[in-house]
Every structure is written in C-alpha cells, then in structure tokens.
Short mmCIF file of C-alpha atoms and ligand atoms in Angstrom, two decimals:
data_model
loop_
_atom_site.label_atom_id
_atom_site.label_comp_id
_atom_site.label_asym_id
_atom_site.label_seq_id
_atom_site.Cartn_x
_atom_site.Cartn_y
_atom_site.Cartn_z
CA UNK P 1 -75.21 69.76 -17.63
CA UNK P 2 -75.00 67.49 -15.12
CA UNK P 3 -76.93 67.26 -11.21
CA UNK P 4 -73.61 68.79 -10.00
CA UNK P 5 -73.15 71.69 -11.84
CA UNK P 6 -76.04 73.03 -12.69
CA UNK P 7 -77.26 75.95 -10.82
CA UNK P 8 -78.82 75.81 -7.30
CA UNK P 9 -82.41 76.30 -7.13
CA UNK P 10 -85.24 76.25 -4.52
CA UNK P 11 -87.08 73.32 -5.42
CA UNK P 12 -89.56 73.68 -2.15
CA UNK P 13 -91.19 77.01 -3.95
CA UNK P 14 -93.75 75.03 -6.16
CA UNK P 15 -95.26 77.76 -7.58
CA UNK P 16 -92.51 81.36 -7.57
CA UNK P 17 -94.26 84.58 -6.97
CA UNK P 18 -94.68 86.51 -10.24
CA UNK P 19 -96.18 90.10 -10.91
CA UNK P 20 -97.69 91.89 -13.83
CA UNK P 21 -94.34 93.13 -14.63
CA UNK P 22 -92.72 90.07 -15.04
CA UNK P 23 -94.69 89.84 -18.06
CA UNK P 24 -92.73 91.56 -21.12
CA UNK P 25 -93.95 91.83 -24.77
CA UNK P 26 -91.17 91.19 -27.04
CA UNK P 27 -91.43 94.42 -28.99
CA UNK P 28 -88.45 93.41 -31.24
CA UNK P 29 -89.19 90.16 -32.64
CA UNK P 30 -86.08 88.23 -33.27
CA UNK P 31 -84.92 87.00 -36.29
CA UNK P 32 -86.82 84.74 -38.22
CA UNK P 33 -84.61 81.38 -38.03
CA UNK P 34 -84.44 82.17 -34.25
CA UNK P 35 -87.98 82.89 -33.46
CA UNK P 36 -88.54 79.15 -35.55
CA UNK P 37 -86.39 78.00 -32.77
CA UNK P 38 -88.21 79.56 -29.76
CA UNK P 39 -91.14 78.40 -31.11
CA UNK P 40 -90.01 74.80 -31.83
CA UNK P 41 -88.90 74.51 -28.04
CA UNK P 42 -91.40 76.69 -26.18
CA UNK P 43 -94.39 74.65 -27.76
CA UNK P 44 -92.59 70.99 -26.96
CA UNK P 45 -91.65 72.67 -23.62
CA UNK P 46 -95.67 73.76 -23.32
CA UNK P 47 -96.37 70.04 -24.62
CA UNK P 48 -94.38 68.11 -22.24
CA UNK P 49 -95.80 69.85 -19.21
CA UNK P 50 -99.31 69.29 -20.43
CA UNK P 51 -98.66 65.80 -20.16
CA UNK P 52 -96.87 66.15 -16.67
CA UNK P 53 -99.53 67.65 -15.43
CA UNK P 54 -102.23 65.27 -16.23
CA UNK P 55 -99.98 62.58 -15.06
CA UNK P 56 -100.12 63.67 -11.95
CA UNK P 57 -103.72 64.17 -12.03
CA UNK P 58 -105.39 61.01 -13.20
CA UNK P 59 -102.85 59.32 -10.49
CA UNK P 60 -104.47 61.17 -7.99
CA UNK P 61 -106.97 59.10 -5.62
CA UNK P 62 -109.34 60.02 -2.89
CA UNK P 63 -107.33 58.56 -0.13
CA UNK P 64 -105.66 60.75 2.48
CA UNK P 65 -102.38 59.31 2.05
CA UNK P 66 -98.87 61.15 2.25
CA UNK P 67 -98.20 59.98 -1.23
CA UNK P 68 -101.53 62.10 -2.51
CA UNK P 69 -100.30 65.33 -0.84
CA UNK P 70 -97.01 64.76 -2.68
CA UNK P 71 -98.56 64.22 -6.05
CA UNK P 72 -100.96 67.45 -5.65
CA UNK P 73 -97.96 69.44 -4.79
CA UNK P 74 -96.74 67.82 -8.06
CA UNK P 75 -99.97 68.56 -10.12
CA UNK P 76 -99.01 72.35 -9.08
CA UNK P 77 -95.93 72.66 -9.50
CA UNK P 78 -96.34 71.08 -13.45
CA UNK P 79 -99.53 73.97 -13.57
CA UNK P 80 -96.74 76.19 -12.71
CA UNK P 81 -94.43 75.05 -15.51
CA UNK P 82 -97.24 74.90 -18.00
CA UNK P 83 -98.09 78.07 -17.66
CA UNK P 84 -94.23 79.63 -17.81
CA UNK P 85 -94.19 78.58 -21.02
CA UNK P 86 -97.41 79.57 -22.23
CA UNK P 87 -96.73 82.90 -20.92
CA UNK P 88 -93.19 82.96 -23.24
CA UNK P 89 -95.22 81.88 -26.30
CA UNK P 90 -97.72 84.65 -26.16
CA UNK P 91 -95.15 87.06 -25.17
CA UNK P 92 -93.66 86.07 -28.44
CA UNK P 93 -96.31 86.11 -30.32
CA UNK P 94 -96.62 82.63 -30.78
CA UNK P 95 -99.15 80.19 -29.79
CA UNK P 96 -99.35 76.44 -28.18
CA UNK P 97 -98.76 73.54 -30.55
CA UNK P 98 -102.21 73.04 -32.32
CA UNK P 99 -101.63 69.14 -31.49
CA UNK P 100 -101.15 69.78 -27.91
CA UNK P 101 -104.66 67.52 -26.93
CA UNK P 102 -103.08 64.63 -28.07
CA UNK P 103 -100.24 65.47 -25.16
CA UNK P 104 -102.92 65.42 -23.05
CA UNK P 105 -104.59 62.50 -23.91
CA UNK P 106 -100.89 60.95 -23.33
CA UNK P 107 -100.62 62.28 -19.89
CA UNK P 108 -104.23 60.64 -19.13
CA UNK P 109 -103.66 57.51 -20.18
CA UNK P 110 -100.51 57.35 -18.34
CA UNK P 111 -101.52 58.60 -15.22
CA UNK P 112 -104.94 57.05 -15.11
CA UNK P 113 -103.17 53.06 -16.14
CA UNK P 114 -100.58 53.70 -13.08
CA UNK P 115 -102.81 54.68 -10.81
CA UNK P 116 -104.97 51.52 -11.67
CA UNK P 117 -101.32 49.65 -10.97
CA UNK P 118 -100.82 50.78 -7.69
CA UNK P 119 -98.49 52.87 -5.88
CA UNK P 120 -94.87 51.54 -7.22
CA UNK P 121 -96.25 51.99 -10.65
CA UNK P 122 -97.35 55.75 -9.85
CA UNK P 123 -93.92 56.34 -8.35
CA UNK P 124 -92.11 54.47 -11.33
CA UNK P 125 -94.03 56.04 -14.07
CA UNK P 126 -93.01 59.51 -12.56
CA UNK P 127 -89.22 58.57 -12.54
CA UNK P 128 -89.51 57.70 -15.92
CA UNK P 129 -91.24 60.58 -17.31
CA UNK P 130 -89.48 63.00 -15.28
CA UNK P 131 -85.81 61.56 -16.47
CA UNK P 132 -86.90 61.97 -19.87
CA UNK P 133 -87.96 65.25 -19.18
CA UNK P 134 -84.33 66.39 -17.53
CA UNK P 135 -82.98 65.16 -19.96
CA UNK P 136 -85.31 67.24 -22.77
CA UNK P 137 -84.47 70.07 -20.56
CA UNK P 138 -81.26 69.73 -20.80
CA UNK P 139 -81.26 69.18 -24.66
CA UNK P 140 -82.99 72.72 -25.43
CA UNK P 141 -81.11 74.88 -22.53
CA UNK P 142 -78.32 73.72 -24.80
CA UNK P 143 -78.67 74.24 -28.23
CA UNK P 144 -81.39 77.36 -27.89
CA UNK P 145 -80.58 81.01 -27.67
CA UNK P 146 -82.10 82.12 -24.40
CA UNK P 147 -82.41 85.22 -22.84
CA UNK P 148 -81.36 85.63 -19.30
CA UNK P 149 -84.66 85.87 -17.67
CA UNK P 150 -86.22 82.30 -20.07
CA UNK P 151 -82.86 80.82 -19.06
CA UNK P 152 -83.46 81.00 -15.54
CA UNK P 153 -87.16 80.20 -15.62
CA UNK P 154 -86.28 76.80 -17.44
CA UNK P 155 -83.39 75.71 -15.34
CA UNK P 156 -86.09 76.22 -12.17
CA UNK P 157 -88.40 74.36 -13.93
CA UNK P 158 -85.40 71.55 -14.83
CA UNK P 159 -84.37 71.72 -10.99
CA UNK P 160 -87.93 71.32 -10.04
CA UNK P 161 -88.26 67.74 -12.32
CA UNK P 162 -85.09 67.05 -10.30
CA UNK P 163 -86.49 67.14 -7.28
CA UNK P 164 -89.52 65.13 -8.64
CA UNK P 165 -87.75 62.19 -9.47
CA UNK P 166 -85.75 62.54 -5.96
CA UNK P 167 -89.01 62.38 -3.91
CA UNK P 168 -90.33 59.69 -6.14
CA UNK P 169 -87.36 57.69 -5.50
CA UNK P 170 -87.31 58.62 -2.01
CA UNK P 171 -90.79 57.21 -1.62
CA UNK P 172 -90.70 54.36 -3.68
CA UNK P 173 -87.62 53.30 -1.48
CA UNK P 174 -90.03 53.27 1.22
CA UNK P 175 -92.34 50.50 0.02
CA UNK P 176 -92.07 47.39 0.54
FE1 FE2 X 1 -92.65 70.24 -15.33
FE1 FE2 X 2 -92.05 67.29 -12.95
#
C-alpha cells in the first residue's frame, strides 16, 4: 500500500491507551500452517522493534536539544510497538524469537556509531531503518492472515514509522 491510501492514523498518540481487556487469549488456536505464519511475522515484527528501539536509545545524548526530545518520544513510541507484538505472541501462545539479543546488539551498534557521527548521521540512520521497516510492514500486512483488531494495531504501528521518517527528514532539512 502506498502513503496515499493507506488508512489515516494518529501518529501524535505515541503510546494508545490500552486496558486489561484489550488483552484476549486465543482460545481457538488456528490452524497449524497459519499459526507458523503468525509466528514467523509476529517474532520478526517483535525483532525489528527491538532494534528500533535501541536505535533510538544509544543515539540519545545528554544535551537538552530539540532533536533529544524527538528521539525519546521515538524510544517510546518503538517501546510501544515492541510490546504490541509481544503481547500478540503470548496471546498466541507463542514466544519471542530465541535470537532476538542479537537484534539488539544490531540496534546498539547502530545507534551508538551514529550518535558518535553526529546529528545528520542520527537523522540518516533513522530514515534508513525506518524505510526498511515500512516497507517490512507493508510486506507482512500483505501476505498474512490478520484479524481485524492485529490488522489495525500494525498499520498504527506502520503509520507511526511514517511519521518517523517524516520528522527525521523534516529535521535533517533543517541542518546545515
Ligand atoms: Fe516501530
Ligand atoms: Fe519507528
């Protein structure tokens, strides 16, 4: 799907109010080849947003600076996501990817090199991750059965890497 098309969400709401109810247990497990496929794209899902979240992390300096505020709103709204789909794997039955640390080593290392690099490189190595991550988005709302409720949650979380790589480009327009 492309920017146009896809469904309108608030990107400002970092973190959307959930309740105890919101939580469901899936009671009837589905079918085995599409419970492989849940599985197989809530745990690269659960992956990715490790990563994001460290990213924005180790870039993260002391500084009071405008661009800090923006990547702690980040950090939090990538928490958010992460925990989504952790929440879907357990309600499944299923657990995170048992390589998931190396994710997290990834999102270290890229976070903590850019933020060596300087602003632009912060700002650029967000763009880039968070295309890629559209982009995986966009890959698994496709070809994965969804129910209405997952649906929703992962086009929010796909609008909210949208509006990631809008501020970042935003901002890194602004430097000189
Ligand atoms: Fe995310
Ligand atoms: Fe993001």
């Amino acid at each position: 799907m492309t920017g146009e098309n896809r469904p309108k969400y608030d990107v400002e709401i970092i973190r959307p109010q959930m309740t105890g109810h919101d939580v469901h247990l899936r009671t009837k497990p589905p079918a085995p080849a599409k419970l492989k496929a849940l599985k197989k794209a809530l745990q690269a899902f659960h992956t990715l947003e490790t990563m994001a979240a460290n990213i924005y992390k180790f870039q993260l300096t002391k500084e009071p600076s405008e661009l800090n505020r923006q990547l702690i709103a980040a950090m939090c709204n990538e928490m958010t996501h992460l925990q989504d789909f952790q929440v879907k794997l357990y309600e499944y039955g299923l657990r995170p990817a048992f390589f998931r640390p190396a994710f997290w080593m990834v999102g270290f290392a890229f976070g903590f090199v850019s933020r060596l690099l300087g602003p632009k490189a912060i700002l650029k190595t967000g763009i880039w991750v968070e295309t890629k991550a559209v982009k995986h988005y966009a890959e698994l709302l496709e070809t994965v059965d969804w129910d209405e409720q997952t649906r929703k949650m992962i086009e929010k979380d796909q609008a909210d890497e949208d509006g990631h790589i809008n501020r970042w480009r935003n901002m890194l327009g602004q430097i000189h």
